[in-house]
Short mmCIF file of N, CA, C and O in Angstrom, two decimals:
data_model
loop_
_atom_site.label_atom_id
_atom_site.label_comp_id
_atom_site.label_asym_id
_atom_site.label_seq_id
_atom_site.Cartn_x
_atom_site.Cartn_y
_atom_site.Cartn_z
N MET A 1 179.61 111.31 38.37
CA MET A 1 178.68 112.19 38.91
C MET A 1 177.31 111.95 38.34
O MET A 1 177.15 111.87 37.13
N SER A 2 176.39 111.81 39.28
CA SER A 2 175.05 111.54 38.80
C SER A 2 174.32 112.86 38.61
O SER A 2 174.49 113.80 39.36
N SER A 3 173.51 112.90 37.67
CA SER A 3 172.76 114.13 37.40
C SER A 3 171.45 114.12 38.19
O SER A 3 170.93 113.07 38.54
N PHE A 4 170.94 115.30 38.42
CA PHE A 4 169.69 115.44 39.15
C PHE A 4 168.55 114.97 38.27
O PHE A 4 168.44 115.38 37.13
N GLN A 5 167.69 114.12 38.83
CA GLN A 5 166.57 113.63 38.05
C GLN A 5 165.30 114.28 38.58
O GLN A 5 165.05 114.30 39.78
N TYR A 6 164.54 114.77 37.67
CA TYR A 6 163.28 115.40 38.04
C TYR A 6 162.28 114.32 38.37
O TYR A 6 162.19 113.32 37.65
N PRO A 7 161.50 114.49 39.45
CA PRO A 7 160.50 113.46 39.74
C PRO A 7 159.41 113.50 38.68
O PRO A 7 159.06 114.56 38.16
N ASP A 8 158.90 112.33 38.42
CA ASP A 8 157.84 112.31 37.42
C ASP A 8 156.51 112.70 38.05
O ASP A 8 156.41 112.95 39.26
N LEU A 9 155.47 112.70 37.28
CA LEU A 9 154.15 113.19 37.71
C LEU A 9 153.61 112.37 38.86
O LEU A 9 153.09 112.93 39.82
N ASP A 10 153.71 111.08 38.82
CA ASP A 10 153.17 110.23 39.89
C ASP A 10 153.87 110.51 41.21
O ASP A 10 153.22 110.60 42.27
N GLU A 11 155.15 110.67 41.18
CA GLU A 11 155.89 110.95 42.41
C GLU A 11 155.47 112.30 43.00
O GLU A 11 155.29 112.45 44.21
N ARG A 12 155.32 113.28 42.15
CA ARG A 12 154.90 114.60 42.62
C ARG A 12 153.50 114.54 43.22
O ARG A 12 153.23 115.13 44.26
N GLN A 13 152.58 113.84 42.58
CA GLN A 13 151.21 113.74 43.09
C GLN A 13 151.16 113.01 44.43
O GLN A 13 150.44 113.41 45.34
N THR A 14 151.92 111.90 44.55
CA THR A 14 151.92 111.17 45.82
C THR A 14 152.56 112.01 46.92
O THR A 14 152.10 111.99 48.07
N ALA A 15 153.60 112.76 46.60
CA ALA A 15 154.23 113.62 47.60
C ALA A 15 153.26 114.71 48.06
O ALA A 15 153.15 115.02 49.25
N ALA A 16 152.53 115.28 47.10
CA ALA A 16 151.56 116.34 47.45
C ALA A 16 150.44 115.76 48.30
O ALA A 16 150.00 116.38 49.28
N ALA A 17 149.93 114.57 47.94
CA ALA A 17 148.87 113.93 48.71
C ALA A 17 149.35 113.61 50.12
O ALA A 17 148.62 113.80 51.11
N ALA A 18 150.58 113.15 50.25
CA ALA A 18 151.14 112.83 51.56
C ALA A 18 151.27 114.10 52.41
O ALA A 18 150.98 114.10 53.62
N ALA A 19 151.70 115.18 51.79
CA ALA A 19 151.83 116.45 52.51
C ALA A 19 150.46 116.93 52.99
O ALA A 19 150.30 117.40 54.13
N LYS A 20 149.44 116.79 52.12
CA LYS A 20 148.08 117.19 52.50
C LYS A 20 147.59 116.34 53.66
O LYS A 20 146.96 116.85 54.60
N LYS A 21 147.84 115.04 53.58
CA LYS A 21 147.40 114.16 54.67
C LYS A 21 148.10 114.52 55.97
O LYS A 21 147.49 114.52 57.04
N ALA A 22 149.40 114.84 55.90
CA ALA A 22 150.15 115.21 57.10
C ALA A 22 149.59 116.49 57.70
O ALA A 22 149.42 116.61 58.93
N LEU A 23 149.29 117.51 56.87
CA LEU A 23 148.71 118.76 57.36
C LEU A 23 147.34 118.53 57.98
O LEU A 23 147.02 119.09 59.04
N LEU A 24 146.53 117.67 57.32
CA LEU A 24 145.20 117.37 57.84
C LEU A 24 145.30 116.65 59.18
O LEU A 24 144.54 116.97 60.11
N ALA A 25 146.21 115.73 59.29
CA ALA A 25 146.39 115.01 60.56
C ALA A 25 146.86 115.96 61.65
O ALA A 25 146.39 115.90 62.81
N LYS A 26 147.76 116.87 61.30
CA LYS A 26 148.25 117.84 62.27
C LYS A 26 147.10 118.75 62.73
O LYS A 26 146.94 119.03 63.93
N PHE A 27 146.28 119.22 61.79
CA PHE A 27 145.14 120.08 62.12
C PHE A 27 144.15 119.35 63.01
O PHE A 27 143.65 119.89 63.99
N ARG A 28 143.83 118.08 62.66
CA ARG A 28 142.88 117.29 63.47
C ARG A 28 143.41 117.06 64.87
O ARG A 28 142.66 117.09 65.84
N ALA A 29 144.69 116.84 64.98
CA ALA A 29 145.30 116.63 66.29
C ALA A 29 145.15 117.89 67.14
O ALA A 29 144.83 117.82 68.34
N LYS A 30 145.36 119.07 66.54
CA LYS A 30 145.21 120.31 67.28
C LYS A 30 143.74 120.55 67.64
O LYS A 30 143.44 121.03 68.73
N ALA A 31 142.83 120.25 66.72
CA ALA A 31 141.42 120.47 66.96
C ALA A 31 140.89 119.57 68.07
O ALA A 31 139.99 119.95 68.82
N GLU A 32 141.43 118.37 68.19
CA GLU A 32 140.95 117.43 69.20
C GLU A 32 141.72 117.53 70.51
O GLU A 32 141.44 116.78 71.45
N ASP A 33 142.67 118.41 70.60
CA ASP A 33 143.48 118.57 71.80
C ASP A 33 142.62 119.11 72.95
O ASP A 33 141.92 120.11 72.79
N PRO A 34 142.59 118.45 74.14
CA PRO A 34 141.78 118.93 75.24
C PRO A 34 142.26 120.28 75.79
O PRO A 34 141.46 121.08 76.29
N ALA A 35 143.52 120.60 75.70
CA ALA A 35 144.02 121.90 76.16
C ALA A 35 143.42 123.02 75.32
O ALA A 35 143.12 124.10 75.83
N ARG A 36 143.25 122.76 74.03
CA ARG A 36 142.65 123.76 73.15
C ARG A 36 141.20 124.02 73.56
O ARG A 36 140.75 125.16 73.54
N GLU A 37 140.49 122.98 73.95
CA GLU A 37 139.11 123.15 74.41
C GLU A 37 139.08 123.96 75.70
O GLU A 37 138.20 124.81 75.89
N GLN A 38 140.07 123.74 76.58
CA GLN A 38 140.13 124.53 77.81
C GLN A 38 140.42 126.00 77.50
O GLN A 38 139.83 126.90 78.10
N VAL A 39 141.29 126.25 76.56
CA VAL A 39 141.60 127.63 76.15
C VAL A 39 140.35 128.28 75.57
O VAL A 39 140.04 129.44 75.87
N ARG A 40 139.62 127.54 74.73
CA ARG A 40 138.39 128.06 74.13
C ARG A 40 137.38 128.38 75.23
O ARG A 40 136.71 129.44 75.19
N ALA A 41 137.23 127.50 76.22
CA ALA A 41 136.30 127.74 77.33
C ALA A 41 136.74 128.95 78.15
O ALA A 41 135.91 129.77 78.57
N ALA A 42 138.05 129.07 78.38
CA ALA A 42 138.56 130.22 79.14
C ALA A 42 138.29 131.51 78.38
O ALA A 42 137.87 132.52 78.98
N ARG A 43 138.52 131.49 77.07
CA ARG A 43 138.25 132.69 76.26
C ARG A 43 136.76 133.03 76.28
O ARG A 43 136.39 134.20 76.34
N ALA A 44 135.91 132.02 76.21
CA ALA A 44 134.46 132.26 76.27
C ALA A 44 134.08 132.87 77.62
O ALA A 44 133.25 133.79 77.68
N ALA A 45 134.67 132.36 78.70
CA ALA A 45 134.39 132.91 80.03
C ALA A 45 134.86 134.36 80.12
O ALA A 45 134.16 135.23 80.67
N ILE A 46 136.05 134.63 79.59
CA ILE A 46 136.58 136.00 79.59
C ILE A 46 135.66 136.91 78.79
O ILE A 46 135.34 138.04 79.21
N HIS A 47 135.22 136.42 77.63
CA HIS A 47 134.32 137.21 76.79
C HIS A 47 133.01 137.50 77.52
O HIS A 47 132.50 138.63 77.49
N GLN A 48 132.47 136.48 78.18
CA GLN A 48 131.22 136.66 78.91
C GLN A 48 131.40 137.65 80.06
O GLN A 48 130.55 138.51 80.28
N ALA A 49 132.51 137.55 80.77
CA ALA A 49 132.78 138.49 81.86
C ALA A 49 132.92 139.91 81.32
O ALA A 49 132.44 140.88 81.93
N ARG A 50 133.58 140.05 80.18
CA ARG A 50 133.73 141.36 79.55
C ARG A 50 132.38 141.94 79.19
O ARG A 50 132.11 143.13 79.43
N LEU A 51 131.51 141.11 78.62
CA LEU A 51 130.17 141.59 78.27
C LEU A 51 129.39 142.01 79.52
O LEU A 51 128.67 143.01 79.51
N THR A 52 129.55 141.24 80.61
CA THR A 52 128.85 141.57 81.86
C THR A 52 129.35 142.91 82.41
O THR A 52 128.54 143.77 82.80
N ARG A 53 130.67 143.10 82.43
CA ARG A 53 131.23 144.38 82.92
C ARG A 53 130.77 145.54 82.04
O ARG A 53 130.45 146.62 82.55
N GLU A 54 130.75 145.31 80.75
CA GLU A 54 130.31 146.36 79.83
C GLU A 54 128.86 146.72 80.09
O GLU A 54 128.49 147.91 80.09
N ALA A 55 128.01 145.71 80.32
CA ALA A 55 126.59 145.97 80.62
C ALA A 55 126.46 146.73 81.93
O ALA A 55 125.63 147.65 82.05
N GLU A 56 127.28 146.36 82.94
CA GLU A 56 127.23 147.07 84.22
C GLU A 56 127.66 148.52 84.05
O GLU A 56 127.04 149.43 84.62
N ARG A 57 128.71 148.75 83.28
CA ARG A 57 129.17 150.13 83.04
C ARG A 57 128.10 150.93 82.32
O ARG A 57 127.86 152.10 82.64
N GLU A 58 127.45 150.30 81.36
CA GLU A 58 126.39 150.99 80.61
C GLU A 58 125.22 151.33 81.54
O GLU A 58 124.66 152.43 81.46
N ALA A 59 124.86 150.40 82.41
CA ALA A 59 123.78 150.66 83.36
C ALA A 59 124.16 151.79 84.31
O ALA A 59 123.34 152.68 84.61
N ALA A 60 125.41 151.79 84.79
CA ALA A 60 125.87 152.86 85.67
C ALA A 60 125.88 154.19 84.93
O ALA A 60 125.50 155.23 85.50
N ARG A 61 126.30 154.18 83.68
CA ARG A 61 126.33 155.42 82.88
C ARG A 61 124.91 155.96 82.70
O ARG A 61 124.66 157.16 82.83
N GLN A 62 123.97 155.06 82.40
CA GLN A 62 122.59 155.50 82.22
C GLN A 62 122.01 156.03 83.53
O GLN A 62 121.27 157.02 83.51
N ALA A 63 122.37 155.40 84.65
CA ALA A 63 121.90 155.90 85.94
C ALA A 63 122.47 157.29 86.22
O ALA A 63 121.75 158.18 86.69
N ARG A 64 123.78 157.48 85.90
CA ARG A 64 124.39 158.80 86.08
C ARG A 64 123.71 159.84 85.19
O ARG A 64 123.43 160.95 85.63
N GLU A 65 123.45 159.46 83.95
CA GLU A 65 122.79 160.40 83.04
C GLU A 65 121.40 160.74 83.52
O GLU A 65 120.97 161.90 83.42
N ALA A 66 120.68 159.75 84.04
CA ALA A 66 119.34 160.01 84.56
C ALA A 66 119.41 160.95 85.75
O ALA A 66 118.61 161.89 85.87
N GLU A 67 120.38 160.73 86.63
CA GLU A 67 120.52 161.60 87.80
C GLU A 67 120.92 163.01 87.37
O GLU A 67 120.41 164.00 87.89
N LEU A 68 121.83 163.10 86.39
CA LEU A 68 122.21 164.42 85.88
C LEU A 68 121.03 165.13 85.23
O LEU A 68 120.86 166.34 85.38
N ALA A 69 120.22 164.37 84.50
CA ALA A 69 119.05 164.97 83.87
C ALA A 69 118.08 165.47 84.93
O ALA A 69 117.51 166.57 84.80
N ALA A 70 117.89 164.68 85.99
CA ALA A 70 117.02 165.11 87.07
C ALA A 70 117.59 166.36 87.75
O ALA A 70 116.85 167.30 88.07
N GLN A 71 118.90 166.38 87.95
CA GLN A 71 119.55 167.55 88.55
C GLN A 71 119.38 168.78 87.67
O GLN A 71 119.07 169.86 88.15
N ARG A 72 119.57 168.58 86.36
CA ARG A 72 119.38 169.72 85.44
C ARG A 72 117.94 170.19 85.46
O ARG A 72 117.68 171.40 85.38
N ALA A 73 117.00 169.26 85.56
CA ALA A 73 115.58 169.65 85.62
C ALA A 73 115.31 170.45 86.89
O ALA A 73 114.61 171.48 86.85
N ARG A 74 115.88 170.00 88.03
CA ARG A 74 115.70 170.76 89.28
C ARG A 74 116.32 172.14 89.17
O ARG A 74 115.73 173.14 89.59
N GLU A 75 117.53 172.21 88.57
CA GLU A 75 118.19 173.50 88.42
C GLU A 75 117.40 174.42 87.48
O GLU A 75 117.28 175.62 87.74
N ALA A 76 116.85 173.84 86.42
CA ALA A 76 116.04 174.64 85.49
C ALA A 76 114.78 175.15 86.19
O ALA A 76 114.38 176.31 86.01
N GLU A 77 114.16 174.28 87.00
CA GLU A 77 112.97 174.69 87.74
C GLU A 77 113.31 175.81 88.73
O GLU A 77 112.58 176.80 88.83
N LEU A 78 114.44 175.65 89.42
CA LEU A 78 114.87 176.69 90.36
C LEU A 78 115.19 177.99 89.63
O LEU A 78 114.83 179.08 90.09
N ALA A 79 115.86 177.87 88.49
CA ALA A 79 116.19 179.06 87.70
C ALA A 79 114.91 179.75 87.22
O ALA A 79 114.82 180.99 87.24
N GLU A 80 113.93 178.97 86.80
CA GLU A 80 112.65 179.54 86.34
C GLU A 80 111.96 180.24 87.50
O GLU A 80 111.43 181.34 87.34
N LYS A 81 111.96 179.59 88.67
CA LYS A 81 111.34 180.19 89.84
C LYS A 81 112.04 181.49 90.20
O LYS A 81 111.39 182.51 90.48
N THR A 82 113.38 181.48 90.18
CA THR A 82 114.15 182.68 90.48
C THR A 82 113.87 183.77 89.45
O THR A 82 113.71 184.94 89.80
N ARG A 83 113.79 183.36 88.19
CA ARG A 83 113.51 184.34 87.13
C ARG A 83 112.14 184.99 87.34
O ARG A 83 111.99 186.21 87.20
N LEU A 84 111.15 184.17 87.70
CA LEU A 84 109.81 184.71 87.94
C LEU A 84 109.82 185.66 89.14
O LEU A 84 109.17 186.71 89.11
N GLU A 85 110.57 185.29 90.21
CA GLU A 85 110.65 186.17 91.37
C GLU A 85 111.33 187.49 90.99
O GLU A 85 110.88 188.56 91.42
N VAL A 86 112.40 187.40 90.21
CA VAL A 86 113.10 188.61 89.79
C VAL A 86 112.18 189.48 88.94
O VAL A 86 112.14 190.71 89.09
N GLU A 87 111.43 188.84 88.03
CA GLU A 87 110.50 189.61 87.20
C GLU A 87 109.43 190.28 88.07
O GLU A 87 109.06 191.43 87.82
N ALA A 88 108.93 189.54 89.08
CA ALA A 88 107.92 190.12 89.96
C ALA A 88 108.49 191.31 90.73
O ALA A 88 107.84 192.36 90.86
N LEU A 89 109.72 191.15 91.24
CA LEU A 89 110.36 192.26 91.95
C LEU A 89 110.60 193.44 91.02
O LEU A 89 110.42 194.60 91.41
N ALA A 90 111.03 193.15 89.80
CA ALA A 90 111.27 194.23 88.83
C ALA A 90 109.96 194.95 88.51
O ALA A 90 109.93 196.19 88.42
N GLU A 91 108.88 194.19 88.35
CA GLU A 91 107.57 194.79 88.06
C GLU A 91 107.12 195.65 89.24
O GLU A 91 106.61 196.76 89.06
N LYS A 92 107.32 195.13 90.46
CA LYS A 92 106.95 195.89 91.66
C LYS A 92 107.77 197.18 91.74
O LYS A 92 107.22 198.25 92.02
N ALA A 93 109.07 197.07 91.49
CA ALA A 93 109.94 198.26 91.51
C ALA A 93 109.52 199.26 90.43
O ALA A 93 109.52 200.48 90.68
N ARG A 94 109.15 198.74 89.26
CA ARG A 94 108.71 199.62 88.18
C ARG A 94 107.44 200.35 88.57
O ARG A 94 107.31 201.56 88.37
N ARG A 95 106.48 199.61 89.16
CA ARG A 95 105.22 200.24 89.59
C ARG A 95 105.49 201.29 90.67
O ARG A 95 104.93 202.40 90.62
N GLU A 96 106.36 200.94 91.64
CA GLU A 96 106.68 201.90 92.69
C GLU A 96 107.36 203.13 92.11
O GLU A 96 107.09 204.26 92.54
N ALA A 97 108.25 202.92 91.13
CA ALA A 97 108.92 204.05 90.48
C ALA A 97 107.90 204.92 89.74
O ALA A 97 107.98 206.16 89.79
N GLU A 98 106.93 204.28 89.07
CA GLU A 98 105.89 205.06 88.38
C GLU A 98 105.05 205.85 89.38
O GLU A 98 104.76 207.03 89.16
N GLU A 99 104.67 205.18 90.50
CA GLU A 99 103.88 205.87 91.51
C GLU A 99 104.68 207.04 92.09
O GLU A 99 104.14 208.13 92.30
N LEU A 100 105.96 206.80 92.35
CA LEU A 100 106.81 207.86 92.88
C LEU A 100 106.93 209.01 91.88
O LEU A 100 106.86 210.18 92.26
N ALA A 101 107.08 208.65 90.60
CA ALA A 101 107.17 209.68 89.57
C ALA A 101 105.88 210.48 89.50
O ALA A 101 105.90 211.72 89.35
N VAL A 102 104.74 209.78 89.61
CA VAL A 102 103.44 210.48 89.60
C VAL A 102 103.34 211.40 90.80
O VAL A 102 102.90 212.56 90.68
N MET A 103 103.76 210.88 91.99
CA MET A 103 103.70 211.71 93.19
C MET A 103 104.62 212.93 93.08
O MET A 103 104.24 214.05 93.44
N VAL A 104 105.83 212.71 92.56
CA VAL A 104 106.78 213.81 92.39
C VAL A 104 106.22 214.82 91.40
O VAL A 104 106.31 216.04 91.62
N ALA A 105 105.63 214.32 90.32
CA ALA A 105 105.05 215.23 89.33
C ALA A 105 103.90 216.01 89.93
O ALA A 105 103.75 217.22 89.68
N ALA A 106 103.08 215.34 90.76
CA ALA A 106 101.96 216.04 91.40
C ALA A 106 102.47 217.09 92.37
O ALA A 106 101.95 218.23 92.41
N GLU A 107 103.49 216.73 93.16
CA GLU A 107 104.06 217.70 94.09
C GLU A 107 104.67 218.88 93.33
O GLU A 107 104.54 220.04 93.73
N GLU A 108 105.36 218.57 92.26
CA GLU A 108 105.97 219.62 91.44
C GLU A 108 104.89 220.52 90.85
O GLU A 108 105.05 221.75 90.83
N ALA A 109 103.81 219.91 90.37
CA ALA A 109 102.72 220.71 89.82
C ALA A 109 102.09 221.58 90.90
O ALA A 109 101.79 222.76 90.67
N ALA A 110 101.91 221.00 92.10
CA ALA A 110 101.33 221.78 93.20
C ALA A 110 102.27 222.92 93.59
O ALA A 110 101.82 224.05 93.84
N ARG A 111 103.56 222.62 93.65
CA ARG A 111 104.54 223.65 93.99
C ARG A 111 104.54 224.75 92.93
O ARG A 111 104.59 225.94 93.25
N ALA A 112 104.48 224.34 91.67
CA ALA A 112 104.46 225.34 90.59
C ALA A 112 103.19 226.18 90.66
O ALA A 112 103.24 227.41 90.45
N GLU A 113 102.07 225.54 90.97
CA GLU A 113 100.80 226.27 91.07
C GLU A 113 100.85 227.25 92.25
O GLU A 113 100.43 228.41 92.12
N THR A 114 101.39 226.78 93.37
CA THR A 114 101.52 227.66 94.54
C THR A 114 102.42 228.85 94.22
O THR A 114 102.13 230.00 94.57
N LEU A 115 103.53 228.55 93.54
CA LEU A 115 104.46 229.61 93.15
C LEU A 115 103.78 230.61 92.22
O LEU A 115 103.94 231.84 92.38
N ALA A 116 103.01 230.07 91.27
CA ALA A 116 102.30 230.97 90.34
C ALA A 116 101.30 231.84 91.10
O ALA A 116 101.18 233.06 90.82
N ILE A 117 100.60 231.26 92.07
CA ILE A 117 99.63 232.04 92.85
C ILE A 117 100.35 233.11 93.66
O ILE A 117 99.91 234.28 93.71
N GLU A 118 101.48 232.73 94.29
CA GLU A 118 102.25 233.71 95.07
C GLU A 118 102.78 234.82 94.18
O GLU A 118 102.73 236.01 94.54
N GLN A 119 103.29 234.45 92.99
CA GLN A 119 103.81 235.46 92.07
C GLN A 119 102.69 236.40 91.60
O GLN A 119 102.89 237.62 91.51
N LYS A 120 101.51 235.84 91.35
CA LYS A 120 100.38 236.66 90.92
C LYS A 120 99.95 237.60 92.04
O LYS A 120 99.67 238.79 91.81
N ALA A 121 99.94 237.08 93.27
CA ALA A 121 99.57 237.93 94.41
C ALA A 121 100.58 239.06 94.58
O ALA A 121 100.21 240.22 94.83
N ALA A 122 101.88 238.75 94.42
CA ALA A 122 102.91 239.79 94.55
C ALA A 122 102.77 240.81 93.43
O ALA A 122 102.88 242.04 93.66
N ARG A 123 102.50 240.35 92.22
CA ARG A 123 102.33 241.26 91.08
C ARG A 123 101.10 242.14 91.29
O ARG A 123 101.17 243.36 91.09
N ASP A 124 100.02 241.52 91.74
CA ASP A 124 98.80 242.30 91.99
C ASP A 124 99.05 243.34 93.08
O ASP A 124 98.56 244.49 92.99
N ALA A 125 99.83 242.96 94.11
CA ALA A 125 100.13 243.91 95.19
C ALA A 125 100.96 245.07 94.65
O ALA A 125 100.73 246.24 95.00
N ARG A 126 101.93 244.77 93.76
CA ARG A 126 102.75 245.84 93.18
C ARG A 126 101.87 246.76 92.32
O ARG A 126 101.99 247.98 92.38
N TYR A 127 101.00 246.17 91.52
CA TYR A 127 100.11 246.99 90.67
C TYR A 127 99.22 247.87 91.54
O TYR A 127 99.03 249.07 91.27
N ALA A 128 98.68 247.25 92.59
CA ALA A 128 97.78 248.02 93.48
C ALA A 128 98.55 249.15 94.16
O ALA A 128 98.05 250.29 94.30
N ALA A 129 99.78 248.88 94.59
CA ALA A 129 100.58 249.90 95.25
C ALA A 129 100.91 251.02 94.27
O ALA A 129 100.86 252.22 94.63
N ARG A 130 101.25 250.67 93.03
CA ARG A 130 101.53 251.68 92.04
C ARG A 130 100.31 252.54 91.75
O ARG A 130 100.38 253.77 91.65
N LYS A 131 99.16 251.87 91.66
CA LYS A 131 97.93 252.59 91.38
C LYS A 131 97.61 253.54 92.53
O LYS A 131 97.20 254.69 92.33
N GLU A 132 97.77 253.04 93.75
CA GLU A 132 97.51 253.87 94.93
C GLU A 132 98.48 255.04 94.97
O GLU A 132 98.08 256.17 95.28
N ALA A 133 99.75 254.81 94.63
CA ALA A 133 100.73 255.88 94.63
C ALA A 133 100.37 256.91 93.57
O ALA A 133 100.53 258.13 93.77
N LYS A 134 99.86 256.44 92.46
CA LYS A 134 99.47 257.34 91.39
C LYS A 134 98.30 258.21 91.85
O LYS A 134 98.27 259.43 91.58
N LYS A 135 97.33 257.65 92.55
CA LYS A 135 96.19 258.40 93.05
C LYS A 135 96.65 259.47 94.04
O LYS A 135 96.17 260.61 94.02
N ILE A 136 97.58 259.09 94.88
CA ILE A 136 98.07 260.02 95.90
C ILE A 136 98.80 261.17 95.20
O ILE A 136 98.63 262.34 95.57
N ARG A 137 99.57 260.88 94.17
CA ARG A 137 100.28 261.94 93.47
C ARG A 137 99.30 262.86 92.77
O ARG A 137 99.52 264.09 92.74
N ARG A 138 98.24 262.33 92.21
CA ARG A 138 97.27 263.17 91.50
C ARG A 138 96.50 264.06 92.50
O ARG A 138 96.21 265.22 92.17
N ARG A 139 96.10 263.55 93.62
CA ARG A 139 95.33 264.32 94.59
C ARG A 139 96.22 265.29 95.36
O ARG A 139 95.76 266.34 95.83
N GLY A 140 97.42 264.91 95.47
CA GLY A 140 98.34 265.77 96.19
C GLY A 140 98.37 265.50 97.68
O GLY A 140 98.93 266.30 98.43
N TYR A 141 97.77 264.50 98.18
CA TYR A 141 97.86 264.23 99.61
C TYR A 141 98.07 262.81 99.91
O TYR A 141 98.02 261.87 99.34
#
């Protein structure tokens, strides 16, 4: 039975150098393969198409945002216009209510004054009648 012999340093170095050369040759063969260049070109085309689609989507998104911003501006303008109209109507209603309140107060004051005059006239008539009755009782006729 033969025993296992360890390779010496030179054998190990030559084996390692041969392995490196084989790996390098394999790598160079893959790098120079025309199919690999076609794959690289196809990937570049796919990447370029992806970038183009992404740019188109971004442009469409910006156009949508611009349109939405314009729509929001129109809605805000309409809301402001509506708010101003509502405020104008509210102010008009307030003024009309104040005028109505003034008119009602004036009518009420006039009614109260008329009532006071009527009450004073009735009181004066009662006083005059009492006074006249008193005179008649004193004179006896």
